[in-house]
Coordinates of C-alpha atoms in Angstrom, one line a residue:
X1 CA 0.0 0.0 0.0
X2 CA 1.4 3.4 -1.0
X3 CA 1.8 6.4 1.4
X4 CA -1.2 8.1 -0.2
X5 CA -3.4 5.0 0.2
X6 CA -2.3 4.7 3.8
X7 CA -3.2 8.3 4.4
X8 CA -6.6 7.8 2.8
X9 CA -7.2 4.7 4.9
X10 CA -6.4 6.6 8.1
X11 CA -8.9 9.3 7.1
X12 CA -11.5 6.7 6.4
X13 CA -11.0 5.0 9.8
X14 CA -11.0 8.3 11.7
X15 CA -14.1 9.5 9.9
X16 CA -15.9 6.2 10.4
X17 CA -15.1 6.1 14.1
X18 CA -16.4 9.7 14.6
X19 CA -19.4 9.0 12.5
X20 CA -20.4 5.9 14.5
X21 CA -19.7 7.8 17.8
X22 CA -22.1 10.6 16.7
X23 CA -24.8 8.1 15.7
X24 CA -24.5 6.3 19.0
X25 CA -24.5 9.6 21.0
X26 CA -27.6 10.8 19.1
X27 CA -29.4 7.6 20.1
X28 CA -28.5 8.1 23.8
X29 CA -28.9 11.9 24.1
X30 CA -31.2 14.3 22.4
X31 CA -29.0 16.7 20.4
X32 CA -30.3 19.9 18.8
X33 CA -30.2 19.9 15.0
X34 CA -27.6 22.7 14.7
X35 CA -25.2 20.9 17.1
X36 CA -25.8 17.6 15.3
X37 CA -24.9 19.4 12.0
X38 CA -21.7 20.7 13.5
X39 CA -20.7 17.3 14.9
X40 CA -21.4 15.6 11.5
X41 CA -19.4 18.3 9.6
X42 CA -16.2 17.1 11.4
X43 CA -16.1 13.6 9.9
X44 CA -17.6 15.0 6.6
X45 CA -14.7 17.4 6.1
X46 CA -12.1 14.8 7.3
X47 CA -13.2 12.4 4.6
X48 CA -14.5 14.7 1.9
X49 CA -12.4 17.8 1.9
X50 CA -10.4 16.6 -1.1
X51 CA -13.5 15.9 -3.1
X52 CA -14.9 19.4 -2.4
X53 CA -11.5 21.0 -3.3
X54 CA -11.4 19.1 -6.6
X55 CA -15.0 20.1 -7.4
X56 CA -14.3 23.7 -6.8
X57 CA -11.1 23.6 -8.9
X58 CA -13.1 21.9 -11.6
X59 CA -15.6 24.7 -11.6
X60 CA -12.8 27.3 -11.7
X61 CA -11.1 25.6 -14.7
X62 CA -14.3 25.0 -16.6
X63 CA -14.4 21.3 -16.1
X64 CA -17.6 21.1 -14.1
X65 CA -19.2 17.8 -14.8
X66 CA -17.2 15.1 -13.1
X67 CA -17.7 12.7 -10.3
X68 CA -16.3 15.1 -7.7
X69 CA -18.9 17.7 -8.7
X70 CA -21.7 15.1 -8.5
X71 CA -20.6 13.9 -5.1
X72 CA -20.1 17.5 -3.8
X73 CA -23.6 18.7 -4.9
X74 CA -25.3 15.5 -3.7
X75 CA -23.7 15.5 -0.2
X76 CA -23.9 19.2 0.4
X77 CA -27.5 19.1 -0.7
X78 CA -28.2 16.3 1.7
X79 CA -26.7 18.4 4.5
X80 CA -28.9 21.3 3.6
X81 CA -32.0 19.0 3.7
X82 CA -31.0 17.8 7.2
X83 CA -29.9 14.3 6.1
X84 CA -26.6 14.7 8.0
X85 CA -25.8 11.0 8.5
X86 CA -26.7 10.0 4.9
X87 CA -24.4 12.8 3.6
X88 CA -21.4 11.6 5.6
X89 CA -22.2 8.0 4.8
X90 CA -22.3 8.7 1.0
X91 CA -18.9 10.5 1.2
X92 CA -17.4 7.8 3.4
X93 CA -18.5 4.9 1.1
X94 CA -17.4 6.9 -2.0
X95 CA -13.9 7.3 -0.5
X96 CA -13.8 3.6 0.4
X97 CA -14.6 2.8 -3.2
X98 CA -11.9 5.2 -4.4
X99 CA -9.4 3.5 -2.1
X100 CA -10.4 0.1 -3.4
X101 CA -10.0 1.4 -7.0
X102 CA -6.6 2.9 -6.2
X103 CA -5.5 -0.4 -4.7
X104 CA -6.7 -2.4 -7.7
X105 CA -5.0 0.0 -10.2
X106 CA -1.8 -0.3 -8.1
X107 CA -2.0 -4.0 -8.3
X108 CA -2.4 -4.0 -12.0
X109 CA 0.5 -1.5 -12.3
X110 CA 2.7 -3.9 -10.4
X111 CA 3.2 -6.1 -13.5
X112 CA 4.2 -3.0 -15.4
X113 CA 6.5 -1.8 -12.6
X114 CA 8.1 -5.3 -12.5
X115 CA 8.9 -4.8 -16.1
X116 CA 10.3 -1.4 -15.3
X117 CA 12.9 -3.1 -13.1
X118 CA 14.8 -3.9 -16.2
X119 CA 15.8 -0.2 -16.3
X120 CA 19.6 0.0 -15.4
X121 CA 20.5 2.4 -12.6
X122 CA 24.2 2.7 -13.7
X123 CA 26.9 1.3 -15.9
X124 CA 30.4 0.2 -15.0
X125 CA 32.6 1.9 -17.6
X126 CA 36.2 0.6 -18.1
X127 CA 38.6 3.4 -19.0
X128 CA 41.8 3.1 -21.1
X129 CA 44.0 2.6 -18.0
X130 CA 41.9 -0.4 -16.8
X131 CA 40.1 1.4 -14.0
X132 CA 36.3 1.1 -13.7
X133 CA 34.0 4.0 -12.9
X134 CA 30.3 4.1 -12.3
X135 CA 28.5 6.3 -14.8
X136 CA 24.9 7.0 -16.0
X137 CA 24.0 4.7 -18.9
X138 CA 23.0 7.8 -21.0
X139 CA 26.6 9.0 -20.8
X140 CA 28.1 5.8 -22.4
X141 CA 29.3 6.2 -26.0
X142 CA 29.2 3.5 -28.6
X143 CA 32.3 1.2 -28.5
X144 CA 32.9 1.6 -24.8
X145 CA 33.8 -1.4 -22.7
X146 CA 31.5 -2.1 -19.8
X147 CA 32.0 -4.4 -16.9
X148 CA 28.9 -6.4 -15.8
X149 CA 29.4 -8.1 -12.4
X150 CA 27.4 -11.2 -11.2
X151 CA 23.8 -10.2 -10.4
X152 CA 23.9 -6.9 -12.2
X153 CA 21.6 -5.9 -15.1
X154 CA 23.1 -5.5 -18.6
X155 CA 22.8 -1.7 -19.0
X156 CA 23.3 -1.4 -22.8
X157 CA 23.2 -3.6 -25.9
X158 CA 26.6 -4.9 -26.8
X159 CA 29.0 -7.8 -27.6
X160 CA 30.8 -9.9 -25.1
X161 CA 34.6 -9.3 -25.4
X162 CA 35.7 -11.4 -22.4
X163 CA 34.2 -13.8 -19.8
X164 CA 31.5 -16.5 -19.8
X165 CA 28.2 -16.5 -17.9
X166 CA 24.5 -17.2 -18.0
X167 CA 21.9 -14.5 -18.5
X168 CA 18.5 -14.4 -16.8
X169 CA 16.1 -13.1 -19.5
X170 CA 12.9 -13.7 -17.4
X171 CA 12.0 -9.9 -17.2
X172 CA 12.0 -9.7 -20.9
X173 CA 10.7 -13.0 -22.1
X174 CA 8.7 -14.4 -19.1
X175 CA 11.0 -17.5 -19.3
X176 CA 13.2 -18.7 -16.5
X177 CA 15.6 -20.7 -18.7
X178 CA 19.1 -19.0 -18.6
X179 CA 21.0 -18.2 -21.7
X180 CA 24.7 -19.0 -21.9
X181 CA 27.0 -16.3 -23.4
X182 CA 30.7 -16.2 -24.2
X183 CA 33.1 -13.9 -26.1
X184 CA 31.5 -13.0 -29.4
X185 CA 27.9 -13.3 -28.1
X186 CA 25.6 -10.4 -28.7
X187 CA 23.6 -9.5 -25.5
X188 CA 20.9 -7.0 -24.9
X189 CA 20.1 -4.7 -22.1
X190 CA 17.6 -5.7 -19.4
X191 CA 19.0 -9.2 -18.8
X192 CA 20.5 -10.1 -15.5
X193 CA 24.0 -11.5 -15.4
X194 CA 24.5 -14.8 -13.6
X195 CA 27.6 -15.9 -11.8
X196 CA 30.4 -14.9 -14.2
X197 CA 32.2 -11.5 -14.8
X198 CA 31.5 -10.2 -18.3
X199 CA 33.0 -7.4 -20.3
X200 CA 31.1 -6.1 -23.2
X201 CA 31.7 -3.6 -26.0
X202 CA 28.6 -1.4 -26.5
X203 CA 27.0 -1.4 -29.9
X204 CA 24.3 1.2 -29.3
X205 CA 23.7 4.3 -27.2
X206 CA 21.4 3.7 -24.2
X207 CA 18.5 5.7 -25.8
X208 CA 18.6 3.3 -28.8
X209 CA 19.1 0.1 -26.8
X210 CA 16.5 -2.6 -26.3
X211 CA 15.6 -1.8 -22.8
X212 CA 15.0 1.9 -23.5
X213 CA 12.8 1.1 -26.5
X214 CA 10.7 -1.5 -24.5
X215 CA 10.3 0.9 -21.6
X216 CA 9.2 3.7 -23.9
X217 CA 6.7 1.4 -25.6
X218 CA 5.1 0.2 -22.4
X219 CA 5.0 3.6 -20.8
X220 CA 3.2 5.0 -23.8
X221 CA 0.8 2.1 -24.2
X222 CA -2.0 4.0 -22.4
X223 CA -2.0 6.7 -25.1
X224 CA -3.5 4.3 -27.6
X225 CA -7.0 3.7 -26.5
X226 CA -9.4 1.0 -27.6
X227 CA -12.8 1.9 -29.1
X228 CA -14.5 0.8 -25.9
X229 CA -12.3 3.2 -23.9
X230 CA -13.0 6.0 -26.4
X231 CA -16.8 5.2 -26.1
X232 CA -16.7 5.6 -22.4
X233 CA -14.8 8.9 -22.6
X234 CA -17.3 10.3 -25.0
X235 CA -20.2 8.8 -23.1
X236 CA -19.1 10.4 -19.8
X237 CA -18.6 13.7 -21.6
X238 CA -22.3 13.8 -22.6
X239 CA -23.8 11.6 -19.9
X240 CA -22.7 13.7 -16.8
X241 CA -24.2 17.0 -18.0
X242 CA -27.4 15.1 -19.1
X243 CA -27.9 13.6 -15.6
X244 CA -27.3 16.9 -13.9
X245 CA -30.0 18.5 -16.1
X246 CA -32.2 15.5 -15.4
X247 CA -31.7 15.9 -11.6
X248 CA -32.5 19.6 -11.9
X249 CA -35.7 18.8 -13.8
X250 CA -36.6 16.1 -11.3
X251 CA -36.2 18.7 -8.4
X252 CA -38.2 21.5 -10.1
X253 CA -40.8 20.1 -12.6
X254 CA -42.8 17.6 -10.4
X255 CA -43.4 20.2 -7.6
X256 CA -44.5 22.8 -10.1
X257 CA -46.8 20.4 -11.9
X258 CA -48.1 18.4 -8.9
X259 CA -47.8 21.2 -6.4
X260 CA -45.7 21.2 -3.2
X261 CA -43.4 18.5 -2.0
X262 CA -40.3 20.5 -2.8
X263 CA -38.1 18.8 -0.2
X264 CA -39.1 15.3 -1.3
X265 CA -38.3 15.9 -4.9
X266 CA -35.0 17.7 -4.1
X267 CA -34.0 14.7 -2.0
X268 CA -34.8 12.4 -4.9
X269 CA -32.8 14.6 -7.3
X270 CA -29.8 14.5 -5.0
X271 CA -30.1 10.7 -4.8
X272 CA -30.4 10.7 -8.6
X273 CA -27.0 12.6 -8.7
X274 CA -25.3 10.1 -6.4
X275 CA -26.6 7.1 -8.5
X276 CA -25.7 8.7 -11.8
X277 CA -22.0 9.1 -11.0
X278 CA -20.2 7.1 -13.9
X279 CA -17.3 6.0 -11.7
X280 CA -17.8 2.2 -12.5
X281 CA -17.4 2.8 -16.2
X282 CA -14.8 5.5 -16.1
X283 CA -12.6 3.4 -13.8
X284 CA -13.2 -0.2 -14.7
X285 CA -13.0 -0.1 -18.5
X286 CA -9.5 1.5 -18.7
X287 CA -8.5 -0.8 -15.8
X288 CA -9.6 -3.9 -17.8
X289 CA -7.3 -3.0 -20.6
X290 CA -4.5 -1.8 -18.4
X291 CA -4.7 -5.1 -16.4
X292 CA -4.8 -7.0 -19.7
X293 CA -1.6 -5.3 -21.0
X294 CA 0.1 -5.7 -17.6
X295 CA -0.9 -9.4 -17.3
X296 CA 0.4 -10.1 -20.9
X297 CA 3.7 -8.4 -20.1
X298 CA 4.3 -11.0 -17.4
X299 CA 4.3 -13.6 -20.1
X300 CA 6.7 -11.7 -22.3
X301 CA 3.9 -10.3 -24.6
X302 CA 4.3 -6.5 -25.0
X303 CA 1.3 -4.8 -26.4
X304 CA 1.7 -1.2 -27.5
X305 CA -1.8 0.0 -26.6
X306 CA -5.3 -1.2 -25.7
X307 CA -6.4 -0.5 -29.3
X308 CA -4.2 -3.4 -30.4
X309 CA -5.4 -5.5 -27.6
X310 CA -8.9 -4.9 -28.9
X311 CA -7.9 -5.6 -32.5
X312 CA -6.4 -9.0 -31.5
X313 CA -9.7 -10.2 -30.3
X314 CA -11.1 -10.1 -33.8
X315 CA -8.2 -11.7 -35.7
X316 CA -9.4 -14.4 -38.1
X317 CA -6.5 -14.6 -40.5
X318 CA -2.9 -15.0 -39.3
X319 CA -0.1 -14.6 -41.9
X320 CA 3.4 -15.8 -41.0
X321 CA 6.9 -15.0 -42.3
X322 CA 8.8 -18.3 -42.4
X323 CA 12.4 -17.7 -41.4
X324 CA 12.8 -17.0 -37.7
X325 CA 9.1 -17.2 -37.1
X326 CA 7.9 -20.7 -37.9
X327 CA 11.4 -22.0 -38.3
X328 CA 14.4 -21.5 -35.9
X329 CA 16.3 -19.3 -38.4
X330 CA 19.5 -21.1 -37.4
X331 CA 20.5 -22.4 -40.8
X332 CA 23.1 -25.0 -41.4
X333 CA 25.0 -25.8 -44.6
X334 CA 23.9 -29.4 -45.4
X335 CA 25.3 -29.7 -48.9
X336 CA 28.4 -28.4 -50.8
X337 CA 28.2 -28.8 -54.6
X338 CA 31.1 -27.2 -56.5
X339 CA 31.2 -26.8 -60.2
X340 CA 33.8 -28.7 -62.2
X341 CA 37.3 -27.5 -61.4
X342 CA 36.3 -25.9 -58.1
X343 CA 37.0 -27.5 -54.7
X344 CA 34.6 -27.7 -51.7
X345 CA 36.9 -25.5 -49.6
X346 CA 37.3 -22.8 -52.4
X347 CA 33.5 -22.7 -52.9
X348 CA 32.8 -22.2 -49.2
X349 CA 35.6 -19.7 -48.7
X350 CA 34.4 -17.5 -51.6
X351 CA 30.8 -17.5 -50.3
X352 CA 31.8 -16.9 -46.7
X353 CA 34.0 -13.9 -47.6
X354 CA 31.3 -12.4 -49.8
X355 CA 28.8 -12.8 -47.0
X356 CA 31.2 -11.6 -44.3
X357 CA 29.4 -8.3 -43.7
X358 CA 25.9 -9.7 -43.6
X359 CA 24.1 -10.6 -40.4
X360 CA 21.4 -12.6 -42.2
X361 CA 21.0 -16.1 -40.7
X362 CA 21.9 -17.7 -44.1
X363 CA 25.1 -15.7 -44.2
X364 CA 25.9 -16.7 -40.6
X365 CA 25.5 -20.4 -41.5
X366 CA 27.9 -20.1 -44.4
X367 CA 30.5 -18.3 -42.2
X368 CA 30.0 -21.1 -39.6
X369 CA 30.6 -23.7 -42.3
X370 CA 33.9 -21.9 -43.3
X371 CA 35.0 -22.1 -39.7
X372 CA 38.0 -19.8 -39.9
X373 CA 38.6 -16.2 -39.0
X374 CA 37.6 -13.9 -41.8
X375 CA 40.1 -11.2 -42.9
X376 CA 37.9 -8.2 -43.6
X377 CA 40.8 -6.6 -45.6
X378 CA 40.3 -9.2 -48.3
X379 CA 36.7 -8.0 -49.0
X380 CA 35.8 -4.8 -50.7
X381 CA 32.8 -3.3 -52.7
X382 CA 30.2 -5.2 -50.8
X383 CA 26.6 -4.7 -52.1
X384 CA 23.6 -6.5 -50.5
X385 CA 20.7 -6.8 -52.9
X386 CA 17.4 -7.4 -51.0
X387 CA 15.7 -10.6 -52.1
X388 CA 18.7 -11.6 -54.3
X389 CA 22.0 -12.0 -52.4
X390 CA 25.3 -10.2 -52.2
X391 CA 28.1 -9.2 -54.5
X392 CA 31.6 -8.2 -53.4
X393 CA 35.3 -8.1 -54.4
X394 CA 37.3 -10.9 -52.7
X395 CA 41.1 -10.6 -53.2
X396 CA 40.3 -8.3 -56.1
X397 CA 38.0 -10.8 -57.8
X398 CA 34.2 -10.3 -58.2
X399 CA 32.2 -12.8 -56.3
X400 CA 28.4 -13.1 -56.3
X401 CA 26.4 -15.3 -53.8
X402 CA 22.7 -15.5 -53.8
X403 CA 19.6 -17.1 -55.4
X404 CA 18.9 -18.0 -59.1
X405 CA 17.4 -14.5 -59.6
X406 CA 20.8 -13.0 -58.8
X407 CA 22.6 -15.3 -61.2
X408 CA 20.0 -14.5 -63.9
X409 CA 20.5 -10.8 -63.3
X410 CA 24.2 -11.3 -63.8
X411 CA 23.7 -13.3 -67.0
X412 CA 25.0 -16.6 -65.4
X413 CA 23.4 -19.9 -66.2
X414 CA 22.7 -22.2 -63.2
X415 CA 22.0 -25.9 -63.3
X416 CA 18.7 -27.5 -62.3
X417 CA 19.0 -28.2 -58.5
X418 CA 17.2 -30.7 -56.4
X419 CA 16.9 -30.8 -52.6
X420 CA 14.7 -29.2 -49.9
X421 CA 16.4 -26.2 -48.5
X422 CA 17.7 -22.7 -49.5
X423 CA 20.0 -22.7 -52.5
X424 CA 22.9 -20.2 -52.5
X425 CA 24.6 -20.1 -55.9
X426 CA 28.1 -18.8 -56.1
X427 CA 29.9 -17.2 -59.1
X428 CA 33.5 -16.0 -59.3
X429 CA 34.6 -13.6 -62.0
X430 CA 31.4 -14.1 -63.9
X431 CA 31.8 -17.9 -64.0
X432 CA 29.5 -20.3 -62.1
X433 CA 31.4 -21.9 -59.1
X434 CA 28.7 -24.1 -57.6
X435 CA 26.0 -23.9 -55.0
X436 CA 25.5 -24.5 -51.2
X437 CA 22.4 -26.2 -49.8
X438 CA 21.3 -24.7 -46.6
X439 CA 18.5 -26.1 -44.4
X440 CA 16.4 -24.4 -41.7
X441 CA 14.7 -26.3 -38.9
X442 CA 11.0 -25.9 -37.9
X443 CA 10.5 -24.7 -34.3
X444 CA 9.4 -27.4 -31.9
X445 CA 6.1 -25.6 -31.0
X446 CA 5.2 -24.3 -34.4
X447 CA 2.8 -27.1 -35.3
X448 CA 1.1 -26.9 -31.9
X449 CA 0.8 -23.1 -32.3
X450 CA -1.0 -23.4 -35.6
X451 CA -3.4 -26.0 -34.1
X452 CA -4.0 -23.7 -31.1
X453 CA -4.8 -20.8 -33.5
X454 CA -7.4 -22.8 -35.4
X455 CA -8.9 -24.1 -32.1
X456 CA -9.3 -20.4 -31.0
X457 CA -11.3 -19.5 -34.1
X458 CA -8.7 -18.4 -36.6
X459 CA -10.2 -19.1 -40.1
X460 CA -7.0 -19.0 -42.2
X461 CA -3.3 -19.4 -41.6
X462 CA -0.9 -18.3 -44.4
X463 CA 2.9 -18.4 -44.8
X464 CA 4.8 -15.9 -47.0
X465 CA 8.5 -16.6 -47.8
X466 CA 11.2 -15.7 -50.2
X467 CA 12.4 -19.4 -50.2
X468 CA 11.9 -21.7 -53.1
X469 CA 8.6 -23.6 -53.8
X470 CA 9.9 -27.0 -52.5
X471 CA 11.1 -25.5 -49.2
X472 CA 7.9 -23.6 -48.6
X473 CA 5.7 -26.6 -49.5
X474 CA 7.5 -28.9 -47.1
X475 CA 7.2 -26.5 -44.2
X476 CA 3.5 -25.7 -45.0
X477 CA 2.6 -29.4 -45.1
X478 CA 4.5 -30.2 -41.9
X479 CA 2.7 -27.4 -40.0
X480 CA -0.7 -27.8 -41.5
X481 CA -1.0 -24.3 -42.9
X482 CA -4.0 -23.5 -45.1
X483 CA -2.0 -21.5 -47.7
X484 CA 1.5 -20.5 -48.6
X485 CA 3.3 -18.3 -51.2
X486 CA 6.9 -18.8 -52.0
X487 CA 9.7 -17.0 -53.9
X488 CA 8.5 -13.6 -52.7
X489 CA 10.6 -10.4 -52.6
X490 CA 9.9 -7.9 -49.7
X491 CA 7.6 -5.9 -52.0
X492 CA 5.7 -9.0 -53.0
X493 CA 4.8 -9.7 -49.4
X494 CA 3.1 -6.4 -49.1
X495 CA 1.1 -7.2 -52.3
X496 CA 0.0 -10.5 -50.8
X497 CA -1.1 -8.8 -47.6
X498 CA -3.1 -6.4 -49.7
X499 CA -4.9 -9.3 -51.4
X500 CA -5.6 -11.0 -48.1
X501 CA -6.9 -7.8 -46.6
X502 CA -9.3 -7.4 -49.6
X503 CA -10.5 -11.0 -49.2
X504 CA -11.3 -10.9 -45.4
X505 CA -14.8 -10.8 -44.1
X506 CA -16.2 -7.6 -42.5
X507 CA -15.3 -7.1 -38.8
X508 CA -12.4 -9.6 -39.2
X509 CA -8.8 -8.6 -38.6
X510 CA -5.6 -9.8 -40.2
X511 CA -2.4 -10.3 -38.2
X512 CA 1.0 -10.6 -39.7
X513 CA 3.7 -12.4 -37.7
X514 CA 7.3 -11.7 -38.6
X515 CA 10.8 -11.5 -37.2
X516 CA 10.7 -7.7 -37.5
X517 CA 14.0 -7.3 -39.3
X518 CA 13.0 -7.4 -43.0
X519 CA 9.3 -7.3 -42.5
X520 CA 8.7 -3.8 -41.2
X521 CA 6.5 -2.7 -44.2
X522 CA 4.3 -5.8 -43.8
X523 CA 4.0 -5.5 -40.0
X524 CA 2.9 -1.9 -40.5
X525 CA 0.3 -2.7 -43.2
X526 CA -1.5 -5.5 -41.3
X527 CA -4.4 -4.8 -39.0
X528 CA -2.0 -5.9 -36.2
X529 CA 1.7 -6.6 -36.6
X530 CA 3.2 -9.2 -34.3
X531 CA 7.0 -9.4 -34.0
X532 CA 8.2 -13.0 -33.3
X533 CA 11.6 -13.9 -32.0
X534 CA 12.3 -10.2 -31.9
X535 CA 14.6 -10.0 -28.8
X536 CA 16.8 -7.1 -29.5
X537 CA 15.4 -6.2 -32.9
X538 CA 15.0 -2.4 -33.3
X539 CA 12.8 -2.9 -36.4
X540 CA 10.4 -5.2 -34.5
X541 CA 9.9 -2.8 -31.6
X542 CA 9.4 0.2 -34.0
X543 CA 7.1 -1.5 -36.6
X544 CA 5.1 -4.1 -34.7
X545 CA 2.0 -3.5 -32.6
X546 CA 2.7 -6.5 -30.4
X547 CA 6.2 -7.8 -29.6
X548 CA 6.7 -11.4 -28.3
X549 CA 9.9 -11.3 -26.3
X550 CA 10.8 -15.0 -27.0
X551 CA 10.7 -17.4 -29.9
X552 CA 7.6 -19.3 -28.8
X553 CA 4.8 -19.0 -31.5
X554 CA 2.3 -20.4 -29.0
X555 CA 2.3 -16.9 -27.4
X556 CA 0.3 -15.7 -30.4
X557 CA -2.8 -17.7 -29.4
X558 CA -2.2 -16.8 -25.8
X559 CA -2.2 -13.1 -26.7
X560 CA -5.5 -13.6 -28.6
X561 CA -7.1 -15.4 -25.7
X562 CA -6.0 -12.6 -23.4
X563 CA -7.5 -9.9 -25.7
X564 CA -10.8 -11.8 -26.1
X565 CA -11.1 -12.2 -22.3
X566 CA -10.3 -8.5 -21.8
X567 CA -13.0 -7.4 -24.3
X568 CA -15.5 -9.8 -22.6
X569 CA -14.8 -8.3 -19.2
X570 CA -15.0 -4.7 -20.6
X571 CA -18.4 -5.4 -22.2
X572 CA -19.7 -7.2 -19.0
X573 CA -18.8 -4.1 -17.0
X574 CA -20.5 -1.7 -19.5
X575 CA -23.7 -3.7 -19.5
X576 CA -23.8 -4.4 -15.8
X577 CA -23.0 -0.7 -14.8
X578 CA -25.5 0.8 -17.2
X579 CA -28.3 -1.7 -16.3
X580 CA -28.0 -1.2 -12.5
X581 CA -27.8 2.6 -12.8
X582 CA -30.7 2.8 -15.2
X583 CA -32.8 0.6 -12.8
X584 CA -31.9 2.6 -9.7
X585 CA -32.4 6.0 -11.5
X586 CA -36.0 4.9 -12.5
X587 CA -36.7 3.7 -9.0
X588 CA -35.3 6.9 -7.5
X589 CA -37.5 9.1 -9.7
X590 CA -40.5 7.0 -8.6
X591 CA -39.5 7.5 -4.9
X592 CA -38.9 3.8 -4.3
X593 CA -35.2 4.1 -3.4
X594 CA -33.3 6.5 -1.1
X595 CA -29.8 7.8 -0.6
X596 CA -28.5 4.4 0.6
X597 CA -29.5 2.8 -2.7
X598 CA -27.6 5.6 -4.3
X599 CA -24.5 4.5 -2.4
X600 CA -24.9 0.9 -3.6
X601 CA -25.6 2.0 -7.2
X602 CA -22.4 4.2 -7.3
X603 CA -19.8 2.7 -4.9
X604 CA -21.2 -0.9 -5.0
X605 CA -21.3 -1.1 -8.8
X606 CA -17.8 0.4 -9.0
X607 CA -16.3 -2.1 -6.6
X608 CA -17.9 -5.0 -8.4
X609 CA -16.8 -3.7 -11.8
X610 CA -13.2 -3.1 -10.6
X611 CA -13.1 -6.6 -9.0
X612 CA -14.2 -8.0 -12.4
X613 CA -11.6 -6.0 -14.2
X614 CA -8.8 -7.2 -12.0
X615 CA -9.4 -10.8 -13.2
X616 CA -7.4 -9.8 -16.2
X617 CA -4.2 -9.9 -14.1
X618 CA -4.3 -13.7 -13.8
X619 CA -3.3 -14.6 -17.4
X620 CA -2.1 -18.1 -16.3
X621 CA -5.7 -19.3 -16.5
X622 CA -5.8 -18.6 -20.3
X623 CA -2.9 -20.8 -21.1

């Protein structure tokens, strides 16, 4: 409980004790009305002074119609009518409801604040003379050497230059399995170092590092509201003035028409104001989405805003990139096929040197097959051609490594090739040198993830890939996908998404799932872009609407289940709150209910709606 909550609780207890003491005293001793008023004003101001102050400030700043104004008018009016105990009771129960709401919001914020713990407090910067000084992460330039001691957070993205250890990535991925790192390993900020001393060379500024981007994304998620939240905001904007006018009419019109009974109708009008307070809706609906986003973050699912949470609930078509999404993206050279007069070693060396500057998984697999340190001085004039491959000068000779389209572009004839996998053709000085067969591995949970999506109501699953037809067909059949399109360039993927968007049914949404590195245009074009396996990917965090902080594709269906449950709870609260309030308003206008019913209709409904909203925090039940 926060300091502010403790202070409010103390005020509630003090006011409640005084209130009960005055009630008891009035039962034992006859107290004149003016003395009784003075006595009840003490607990009233103790518990309600902040509400009165906010109401006055609202009037001064032109923001009259809010819950503070309604409560102030209703309770002050009740005091004027001589209903002293009811006035204090209404204010007391209202503050109890506000405290409960504050506690519930605080509980839902905890999952977000737990994520905020990944923020590094400082960085240990190693200087040229070997000494280590503690500095602010914002002050660390690119290329600096940082020392990360056991138990410390990795402050900035970088590459390990010395030491071996395990990293705890639970705060980022929701998974407890540690990750082993060694010299050459790329590590991202936000992870917690295990039992080894690490030295890393920073590759980014803190403001551009993974942890900074994630924190910025989560902190700004509340700015992107769902349609249900916008509805409540607009509803409250028109609803509150309307009920104030309704209460005024209820207080004036019946006595004028029926004659007399002014105090009775004014009392009903004040009860009408208490009941009409839209606290349950204004509080519980945003809380439902906030709790949903917070609960999802515990599982390593980062959702940029409640509008995307709402969009996920209506996804019926899921489109996947293949490499790094449905497959592990850890390629391995499984076949070396040199042309006549070329050795295996020469073919692999030429391809590895040409690919030496690329970070693409296929390039990494070729360099791994080469298995020797690469002398960067041997490579010049590198050009990476998206969707084709690379060209470079190696030892002064022109080398091209890529797919058949690249060879065709260069006017080089390639032989017919068989085998399931990615084919990398190599040409040296304009002559065909052979090809490498590279295979990717389907992720262990991909097939289960596709089945889970279909079980959850997804109508169509589609795979888009730049790989050849045989590779795409084999993966699609293995996973049970409904549709696949192979041999696509990055621009072709956008065209395919446009076709699928045109084919979808009304009120259906399309989600694209990619690794976030080469798929930014498609992630942006889909109704909701989901970045898979995007740990540390700038493009994913920037372009995607939802970022899954590990490689498990099963998190997609979990995110959809969370979103659908969140929408269900939001609509439950809207219907429940409006139904109860409408009933109580009618009964009040008819004189059947009194101020105590007003307390239930306002505070009671709010408490029940908030309790319902906090169910979103327990996302384990949706797994």
